[in-house]
mmCIF file of C-alpha atoms in Angstrom:
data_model
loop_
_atom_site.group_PDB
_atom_site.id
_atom_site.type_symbol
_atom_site.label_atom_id
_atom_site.label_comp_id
_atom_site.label_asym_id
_atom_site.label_seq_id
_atom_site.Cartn_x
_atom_site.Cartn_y
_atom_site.Cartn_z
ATOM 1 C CA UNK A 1 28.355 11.136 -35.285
ATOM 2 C CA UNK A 2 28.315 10.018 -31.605
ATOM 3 C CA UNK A 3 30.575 12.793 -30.776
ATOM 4 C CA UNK A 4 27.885 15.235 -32.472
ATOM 5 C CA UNK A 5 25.264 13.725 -30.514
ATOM 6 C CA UNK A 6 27.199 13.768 -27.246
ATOM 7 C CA UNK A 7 27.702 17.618 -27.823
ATOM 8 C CA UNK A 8 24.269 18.838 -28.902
ATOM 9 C CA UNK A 9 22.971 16.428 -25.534
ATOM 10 C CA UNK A 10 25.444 18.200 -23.404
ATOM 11 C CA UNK A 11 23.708 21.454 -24.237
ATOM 12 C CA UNK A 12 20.293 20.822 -23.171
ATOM 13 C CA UNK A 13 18.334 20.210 -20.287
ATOM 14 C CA UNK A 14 18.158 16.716 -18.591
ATOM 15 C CA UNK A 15 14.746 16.513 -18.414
ATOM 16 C CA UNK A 16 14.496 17.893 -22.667
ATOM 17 C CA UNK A 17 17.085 15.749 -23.473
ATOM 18 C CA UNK A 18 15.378 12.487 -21.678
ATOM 19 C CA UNK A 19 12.051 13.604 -23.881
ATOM 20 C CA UNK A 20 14.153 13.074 -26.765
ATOM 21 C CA UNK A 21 15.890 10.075 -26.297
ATOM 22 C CA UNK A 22 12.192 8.721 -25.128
ATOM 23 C CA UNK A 23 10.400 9.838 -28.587
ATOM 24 C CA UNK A 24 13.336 7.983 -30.156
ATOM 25 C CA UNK A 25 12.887 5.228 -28.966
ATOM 26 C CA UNK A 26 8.915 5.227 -29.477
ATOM 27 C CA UNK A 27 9.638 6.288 -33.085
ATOM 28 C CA UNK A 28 11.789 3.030 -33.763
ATOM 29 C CA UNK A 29 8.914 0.452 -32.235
ATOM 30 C CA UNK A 30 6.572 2.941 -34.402
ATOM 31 C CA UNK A 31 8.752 2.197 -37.558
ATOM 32 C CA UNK A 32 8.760 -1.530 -36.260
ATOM 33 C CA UNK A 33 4.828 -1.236 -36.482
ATOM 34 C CA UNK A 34 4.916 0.263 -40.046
ATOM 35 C CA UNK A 35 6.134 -2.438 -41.550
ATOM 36 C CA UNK A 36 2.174 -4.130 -41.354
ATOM 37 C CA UNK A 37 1.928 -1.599 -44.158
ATOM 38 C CA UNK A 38 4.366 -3.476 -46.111
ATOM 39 C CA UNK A 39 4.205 -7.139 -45.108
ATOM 40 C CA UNK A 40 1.344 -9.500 -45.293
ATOM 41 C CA UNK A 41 3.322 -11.399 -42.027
ATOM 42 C CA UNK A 42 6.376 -12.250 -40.453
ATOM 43 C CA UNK A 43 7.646 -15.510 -40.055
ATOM 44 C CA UNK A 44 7.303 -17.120 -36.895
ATOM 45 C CA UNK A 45 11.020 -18.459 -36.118
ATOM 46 C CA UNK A 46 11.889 -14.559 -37.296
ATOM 47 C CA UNK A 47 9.846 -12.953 -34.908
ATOM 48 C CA UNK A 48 10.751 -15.005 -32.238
ATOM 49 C CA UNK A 49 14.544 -14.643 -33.298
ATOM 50 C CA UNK A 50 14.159 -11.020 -33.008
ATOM 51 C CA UNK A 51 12.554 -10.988 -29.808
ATOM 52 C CA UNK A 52 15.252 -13.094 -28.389
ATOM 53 C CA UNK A 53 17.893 -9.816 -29.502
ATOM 54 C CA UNK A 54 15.309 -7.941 -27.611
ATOM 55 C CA UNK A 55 15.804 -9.762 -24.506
ATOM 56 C CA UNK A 56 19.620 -9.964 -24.949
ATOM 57 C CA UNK A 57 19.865 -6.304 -25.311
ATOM 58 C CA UNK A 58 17.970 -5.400 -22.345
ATOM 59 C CA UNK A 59 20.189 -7.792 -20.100
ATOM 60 C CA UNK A 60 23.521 -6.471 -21.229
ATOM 61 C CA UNK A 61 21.761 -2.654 -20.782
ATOM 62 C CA UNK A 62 20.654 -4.079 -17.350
ATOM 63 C CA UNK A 63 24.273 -5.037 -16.463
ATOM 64 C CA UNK A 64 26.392 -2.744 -18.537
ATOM 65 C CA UNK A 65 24.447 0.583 -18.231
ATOM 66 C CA UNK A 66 22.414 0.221 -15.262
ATOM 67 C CA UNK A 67 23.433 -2.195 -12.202
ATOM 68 C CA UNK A 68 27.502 -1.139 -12.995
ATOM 69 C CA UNK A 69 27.360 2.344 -12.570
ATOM 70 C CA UNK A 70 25.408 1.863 -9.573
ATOM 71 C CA UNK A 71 27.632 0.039 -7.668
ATOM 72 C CA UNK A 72 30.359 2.113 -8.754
ATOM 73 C CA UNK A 73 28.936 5.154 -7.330
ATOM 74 C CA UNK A 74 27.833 3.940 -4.199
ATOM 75 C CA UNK A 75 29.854 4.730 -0.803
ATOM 76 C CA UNK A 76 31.494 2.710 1.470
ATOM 77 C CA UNK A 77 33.298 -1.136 0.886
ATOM 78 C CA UNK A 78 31.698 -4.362 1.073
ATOM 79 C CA UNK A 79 28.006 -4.726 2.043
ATOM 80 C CA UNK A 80 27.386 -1.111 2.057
ATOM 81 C CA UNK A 81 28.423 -0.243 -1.672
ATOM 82 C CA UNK A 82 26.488 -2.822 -3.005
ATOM 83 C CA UNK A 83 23.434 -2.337 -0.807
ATOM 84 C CA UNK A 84 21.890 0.561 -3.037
ATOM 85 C CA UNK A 85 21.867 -1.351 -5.837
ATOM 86 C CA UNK A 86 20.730 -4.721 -4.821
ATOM 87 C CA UNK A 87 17.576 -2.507 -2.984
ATOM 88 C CA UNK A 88 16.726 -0.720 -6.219
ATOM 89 C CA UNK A 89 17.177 -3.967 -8.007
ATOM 90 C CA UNK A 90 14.523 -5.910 -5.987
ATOM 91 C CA UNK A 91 12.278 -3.172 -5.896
ATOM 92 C CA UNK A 92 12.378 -2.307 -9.730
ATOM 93 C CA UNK A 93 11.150 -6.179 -9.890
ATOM 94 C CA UNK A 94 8.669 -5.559 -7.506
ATOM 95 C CA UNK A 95 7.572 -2.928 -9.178
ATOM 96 C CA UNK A 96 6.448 -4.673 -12.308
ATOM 97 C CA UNK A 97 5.747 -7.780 -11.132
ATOM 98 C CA UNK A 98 2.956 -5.225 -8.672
ATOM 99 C CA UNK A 99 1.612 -3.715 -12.122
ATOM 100 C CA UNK A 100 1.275 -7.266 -13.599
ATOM 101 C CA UNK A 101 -0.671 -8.358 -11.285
ATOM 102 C CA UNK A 102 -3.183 -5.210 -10.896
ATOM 103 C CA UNK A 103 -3.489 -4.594 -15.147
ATOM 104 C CA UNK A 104 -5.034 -6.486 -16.838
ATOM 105 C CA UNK A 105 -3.388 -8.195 -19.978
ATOM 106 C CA UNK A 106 -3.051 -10.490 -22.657
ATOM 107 C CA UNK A 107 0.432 -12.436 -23.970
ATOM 108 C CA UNK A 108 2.139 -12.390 -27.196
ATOM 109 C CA UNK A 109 1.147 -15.492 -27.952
ATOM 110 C CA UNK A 110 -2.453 -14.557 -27.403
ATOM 111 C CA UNK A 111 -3.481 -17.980 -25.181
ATOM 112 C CA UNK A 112 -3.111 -16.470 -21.669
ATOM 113 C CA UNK A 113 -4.252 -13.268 -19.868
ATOM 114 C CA UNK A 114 -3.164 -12.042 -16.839
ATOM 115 C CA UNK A 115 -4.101 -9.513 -13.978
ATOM 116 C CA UNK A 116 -7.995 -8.681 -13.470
ATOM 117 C CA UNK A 117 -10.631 -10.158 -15.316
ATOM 118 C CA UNK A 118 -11.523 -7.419 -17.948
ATOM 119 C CA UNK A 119 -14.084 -7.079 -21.067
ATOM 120 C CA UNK A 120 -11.556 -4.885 -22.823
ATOM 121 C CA UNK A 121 -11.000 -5.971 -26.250
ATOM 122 C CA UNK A 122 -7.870 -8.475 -26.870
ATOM 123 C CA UNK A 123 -6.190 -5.882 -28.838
ATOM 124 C CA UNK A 124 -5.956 -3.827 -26.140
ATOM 125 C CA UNK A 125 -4.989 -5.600 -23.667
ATOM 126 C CA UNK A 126 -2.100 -6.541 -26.042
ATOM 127 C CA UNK A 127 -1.239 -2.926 -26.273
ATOM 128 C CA UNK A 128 -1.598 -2.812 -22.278
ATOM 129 C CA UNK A 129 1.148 -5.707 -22.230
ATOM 130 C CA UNK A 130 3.543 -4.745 -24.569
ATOM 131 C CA UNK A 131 3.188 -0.877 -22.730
ATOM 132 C CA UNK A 132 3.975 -2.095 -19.505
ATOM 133 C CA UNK A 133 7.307 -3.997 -20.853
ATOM 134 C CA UNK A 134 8.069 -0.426 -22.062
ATOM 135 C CA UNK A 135 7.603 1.365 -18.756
ATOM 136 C CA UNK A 136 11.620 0.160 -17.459
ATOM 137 C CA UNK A 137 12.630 0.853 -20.653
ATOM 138 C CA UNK A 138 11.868 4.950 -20.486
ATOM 139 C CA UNK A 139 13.220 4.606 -16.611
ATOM 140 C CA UNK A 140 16.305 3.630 -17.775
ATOM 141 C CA UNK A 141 16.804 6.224 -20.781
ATOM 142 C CA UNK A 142 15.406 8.838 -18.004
ATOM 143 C CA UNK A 143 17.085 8.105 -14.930
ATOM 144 C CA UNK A 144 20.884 7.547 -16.541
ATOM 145 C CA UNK A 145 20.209 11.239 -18.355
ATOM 146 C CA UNK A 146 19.355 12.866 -15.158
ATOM 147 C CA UNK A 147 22.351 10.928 -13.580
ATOM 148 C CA UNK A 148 24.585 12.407 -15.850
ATOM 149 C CA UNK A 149 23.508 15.862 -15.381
ATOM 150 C CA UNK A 150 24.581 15.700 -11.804
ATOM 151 C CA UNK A 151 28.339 14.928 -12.694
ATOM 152 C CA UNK A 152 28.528 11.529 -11.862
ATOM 153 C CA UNK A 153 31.211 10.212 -13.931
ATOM 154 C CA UNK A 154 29.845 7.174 -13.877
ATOM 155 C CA UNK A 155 26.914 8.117 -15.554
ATOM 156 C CA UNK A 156 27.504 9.925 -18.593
ATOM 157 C CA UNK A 157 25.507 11.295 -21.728
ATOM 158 C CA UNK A 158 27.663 8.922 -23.812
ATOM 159 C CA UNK A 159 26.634 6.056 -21.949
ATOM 160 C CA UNK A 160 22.826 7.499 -22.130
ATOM 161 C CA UNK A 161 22.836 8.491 -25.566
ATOM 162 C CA UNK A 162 24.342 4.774 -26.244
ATOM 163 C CA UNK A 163 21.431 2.893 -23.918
ATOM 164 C CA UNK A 164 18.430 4.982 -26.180
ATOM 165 C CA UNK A 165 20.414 3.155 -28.956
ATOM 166 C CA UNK A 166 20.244 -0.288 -27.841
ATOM 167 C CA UNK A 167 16.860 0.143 -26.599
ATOM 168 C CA UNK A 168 15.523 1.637 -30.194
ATOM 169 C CA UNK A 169 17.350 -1.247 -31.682
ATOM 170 C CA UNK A 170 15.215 -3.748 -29.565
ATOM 171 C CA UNK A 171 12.131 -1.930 -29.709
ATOM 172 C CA UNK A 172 11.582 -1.982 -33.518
ATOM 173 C CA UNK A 173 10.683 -6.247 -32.757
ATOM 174 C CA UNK A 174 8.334 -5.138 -30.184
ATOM 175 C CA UNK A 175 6.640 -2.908 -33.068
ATOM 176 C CA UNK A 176 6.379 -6.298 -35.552
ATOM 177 C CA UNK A 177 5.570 -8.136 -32.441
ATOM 178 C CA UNK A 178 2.381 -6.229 -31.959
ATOM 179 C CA UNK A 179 0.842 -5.120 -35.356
ATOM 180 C CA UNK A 180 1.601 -8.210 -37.477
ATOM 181 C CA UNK A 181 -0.801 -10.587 -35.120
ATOM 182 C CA UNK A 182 -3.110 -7.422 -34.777
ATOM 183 C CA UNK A 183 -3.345 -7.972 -38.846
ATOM 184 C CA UNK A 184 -3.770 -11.718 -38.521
ATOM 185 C CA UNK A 185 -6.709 -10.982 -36.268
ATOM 186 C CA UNK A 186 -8.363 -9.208 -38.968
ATOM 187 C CA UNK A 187 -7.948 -5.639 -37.970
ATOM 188 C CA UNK A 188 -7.308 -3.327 -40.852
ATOM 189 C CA UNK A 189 -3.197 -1.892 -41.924
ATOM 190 C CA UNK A 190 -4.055 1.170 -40.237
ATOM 191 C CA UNK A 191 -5.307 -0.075 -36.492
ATOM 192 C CA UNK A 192 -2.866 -2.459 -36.507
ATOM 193 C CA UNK A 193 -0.222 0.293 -36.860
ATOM 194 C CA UNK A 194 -1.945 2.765 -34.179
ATOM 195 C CA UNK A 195 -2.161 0.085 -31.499
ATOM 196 C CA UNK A 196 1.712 -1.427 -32.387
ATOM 197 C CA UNK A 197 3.133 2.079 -31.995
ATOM 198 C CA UNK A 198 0.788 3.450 -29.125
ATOM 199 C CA UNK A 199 2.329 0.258 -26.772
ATOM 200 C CA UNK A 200 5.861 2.682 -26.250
ATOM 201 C CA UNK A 201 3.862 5.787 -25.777
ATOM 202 C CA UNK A 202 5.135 5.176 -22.269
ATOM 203 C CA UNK A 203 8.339 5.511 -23.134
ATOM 204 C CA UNK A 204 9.114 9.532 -23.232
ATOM 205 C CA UNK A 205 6.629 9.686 -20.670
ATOM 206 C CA UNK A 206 8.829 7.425 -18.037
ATOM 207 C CA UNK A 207 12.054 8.964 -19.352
ATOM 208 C CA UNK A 208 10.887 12.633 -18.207
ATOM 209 C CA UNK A 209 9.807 11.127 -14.738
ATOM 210 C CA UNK A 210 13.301 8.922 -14.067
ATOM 211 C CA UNK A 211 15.228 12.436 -15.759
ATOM 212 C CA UNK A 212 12.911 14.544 -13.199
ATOM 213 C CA UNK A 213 13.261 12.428 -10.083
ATOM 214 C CA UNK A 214 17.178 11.994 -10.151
ATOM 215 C CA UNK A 215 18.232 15.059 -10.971
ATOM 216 C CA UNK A 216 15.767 16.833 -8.229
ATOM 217 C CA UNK A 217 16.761 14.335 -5.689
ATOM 218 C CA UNK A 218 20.412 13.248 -6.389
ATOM 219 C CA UNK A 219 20.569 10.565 -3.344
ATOM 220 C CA UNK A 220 18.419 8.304 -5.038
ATOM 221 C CA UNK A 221 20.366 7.862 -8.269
ATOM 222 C CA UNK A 222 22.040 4.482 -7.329
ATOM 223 C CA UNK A 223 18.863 2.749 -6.566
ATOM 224 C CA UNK A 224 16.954 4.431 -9.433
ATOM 225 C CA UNK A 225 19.594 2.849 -12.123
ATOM 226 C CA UNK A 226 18.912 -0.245 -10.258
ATOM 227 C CA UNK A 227 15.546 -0.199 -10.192
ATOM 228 C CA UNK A 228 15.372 0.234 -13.786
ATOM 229 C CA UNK A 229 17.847 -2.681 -14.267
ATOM 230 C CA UNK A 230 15.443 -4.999 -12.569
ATOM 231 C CA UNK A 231 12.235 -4.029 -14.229
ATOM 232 C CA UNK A 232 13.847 -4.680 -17.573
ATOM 233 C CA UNK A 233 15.268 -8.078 -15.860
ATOM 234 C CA UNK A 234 11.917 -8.839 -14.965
ATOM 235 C CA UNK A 235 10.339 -7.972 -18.073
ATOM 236 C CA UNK A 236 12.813 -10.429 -20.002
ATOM 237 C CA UNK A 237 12.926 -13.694 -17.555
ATOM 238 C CA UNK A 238 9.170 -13.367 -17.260
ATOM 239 C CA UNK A 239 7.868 -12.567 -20.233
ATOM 240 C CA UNK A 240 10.171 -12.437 -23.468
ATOM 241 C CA UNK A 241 11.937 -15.365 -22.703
ATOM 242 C CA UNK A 242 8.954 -17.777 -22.098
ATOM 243 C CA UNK A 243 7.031 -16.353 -25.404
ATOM 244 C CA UNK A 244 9.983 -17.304 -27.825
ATOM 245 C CA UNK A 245 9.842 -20.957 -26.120
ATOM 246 C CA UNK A 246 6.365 -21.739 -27.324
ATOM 247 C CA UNK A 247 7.421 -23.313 -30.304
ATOM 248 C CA UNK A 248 10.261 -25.464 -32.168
ATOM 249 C CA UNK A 249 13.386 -24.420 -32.765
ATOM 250 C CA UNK A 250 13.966 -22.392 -29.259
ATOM 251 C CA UNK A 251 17.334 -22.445 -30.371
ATOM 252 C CA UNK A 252 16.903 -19.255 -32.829
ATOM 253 C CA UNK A 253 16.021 -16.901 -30.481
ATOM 254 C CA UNK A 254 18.395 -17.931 -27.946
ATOM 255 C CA UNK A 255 20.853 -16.957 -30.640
ATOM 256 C CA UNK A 256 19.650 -13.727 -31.186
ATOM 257 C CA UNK A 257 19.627 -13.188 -27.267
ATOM 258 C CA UNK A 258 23.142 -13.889 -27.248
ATOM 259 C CA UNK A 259 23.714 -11.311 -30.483
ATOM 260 C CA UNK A 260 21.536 -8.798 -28.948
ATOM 261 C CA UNK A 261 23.114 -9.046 -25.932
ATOM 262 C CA UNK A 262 26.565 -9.001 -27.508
ATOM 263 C CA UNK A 263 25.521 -5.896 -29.447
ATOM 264 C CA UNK A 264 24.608 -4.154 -26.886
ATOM 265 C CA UNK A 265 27.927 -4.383 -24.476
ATOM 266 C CA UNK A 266 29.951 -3.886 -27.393
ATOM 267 C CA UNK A 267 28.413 -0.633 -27.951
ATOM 268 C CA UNK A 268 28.266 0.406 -23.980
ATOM 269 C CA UNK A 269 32.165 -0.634 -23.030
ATOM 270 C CA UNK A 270 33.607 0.403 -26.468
ATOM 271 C CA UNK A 271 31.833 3.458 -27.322
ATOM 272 C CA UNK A 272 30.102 4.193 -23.713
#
């Protein structure tokens, strides 16, 4: 099957092919929101055990798919290969931690807001929230499809069709994470559903822009896989993290970081 994919991926376009991988990955948190239509609610130490695989899976995608290949590209010995990466890294954190600060939006837990004072409704700025975490998340799929369009053997369609994987496996929490308190809050199946799936329409957006950008301007493709890898990073130490640690029994979803994260380089270095 992955050889399949790897073929029919090799045939198209980078910037076609990152579209795909992005509406992939926005139809698994989409499926992930669905299940409001079958479930009354999801247990709390579940939830929070599948947001901990979230977390895991986007630090071993950071590492394994991101920050590796762009050190091993990068010229020179010492300092100077590593350079490109650690740049991209601080400024994909910068990045997010800028748009956290201007948007205003509201935590999974639904007790503290962030960013601008706004009089949009709480459901929204839930969406807002959960779209932001998303934003890296397309980057990534993006930027490591347009990398491997330019030959770089350390970035490969294998390796991108593999990080879409792990990041559709991790995104289908995020879904249940948004429209199952949605429902609790009284809004109907249906609403519940539109605003759980409509927080990863960023996702094939960002994946055409990181696709676009590195394969028009080749240079930049060290520090773009970089920057990616520390938006996620950011993303997870700042936000996923803290909101499984707001009740008892932290200890679940600190095992289901480690499986997540377990998962995920498993499938990069074995099938990657």
């Amino acid at each position: 099957m992955i050889d399949n994919l790897i073929a029919y991926f090799e045939t198209l376009d980078p910037i076609v092919a990152a579209l795909i991988a992005g509406l992939f990955t926005w139809g698994v948190t989409a499926l992930g929101a669905a299940s409001v239509f079958l479930f009354k609610g999801v247990n709390k130490k579940v939830l929070n055990g599948m947001l901990g695989f979230t977390g895991g899976v986007m630090i071993a995608a950071s590492f394994w798919s991101l920050l590796a290949p762009a050190i091993e590209m990068s010229e020179g010995e010492s300092f100077e290969k590593v350079m490109p990466a650690a740049i991209g890294f601080v400024l994909g954190a910068l990045f997010i931690f800028g748009l956290d600060k201007l948007m205003p939006h509201l935590h999974l837990n639904f007790l503290k807001s962030e960013g601008p004072k706004s009089s949009l409704h709480r459901t929204t700025l839930l969406t807002i929230a959960i779209a932001l975490h998303n934003i890296p998340e397309g980057l990534a799929v993006g930027v490591l499809f347009g990398g491997a369009a330019t030959g770089q053997s350390e970035a490969t369609i294998a390796g991108a069709i593999l990080l879409a994987m792990g990041i559709g496996l991790q995104n289908f929490p995020e879904g249940v994470a948004v429209s199952m308190p949605l429902r609790r809050m009284g809004l109907s199946r249906r609403k519940s559903f539109q605003y759980g799936q409509m927080s990863a329409i960023v996702e094939p957006i960002f994946a055409v822009l990181g696709a676009w950008a590195v394969a028009f301007f080749i240079p930049i493709l060290p520090y773009a896989l970089a920057f990616a890898a520390g938006a996620m990073i950011f993303v997870v130490i700042e936000e996923v993290i803290p909101e499984t640690q707001q009740e008892e029994h932290s200890d679940i979803p600190m095992l289901g970081f480690i499986l997540g994260f377990v998962v995920m380089m498993v499938l990069d270095v074995a099938l990657g």
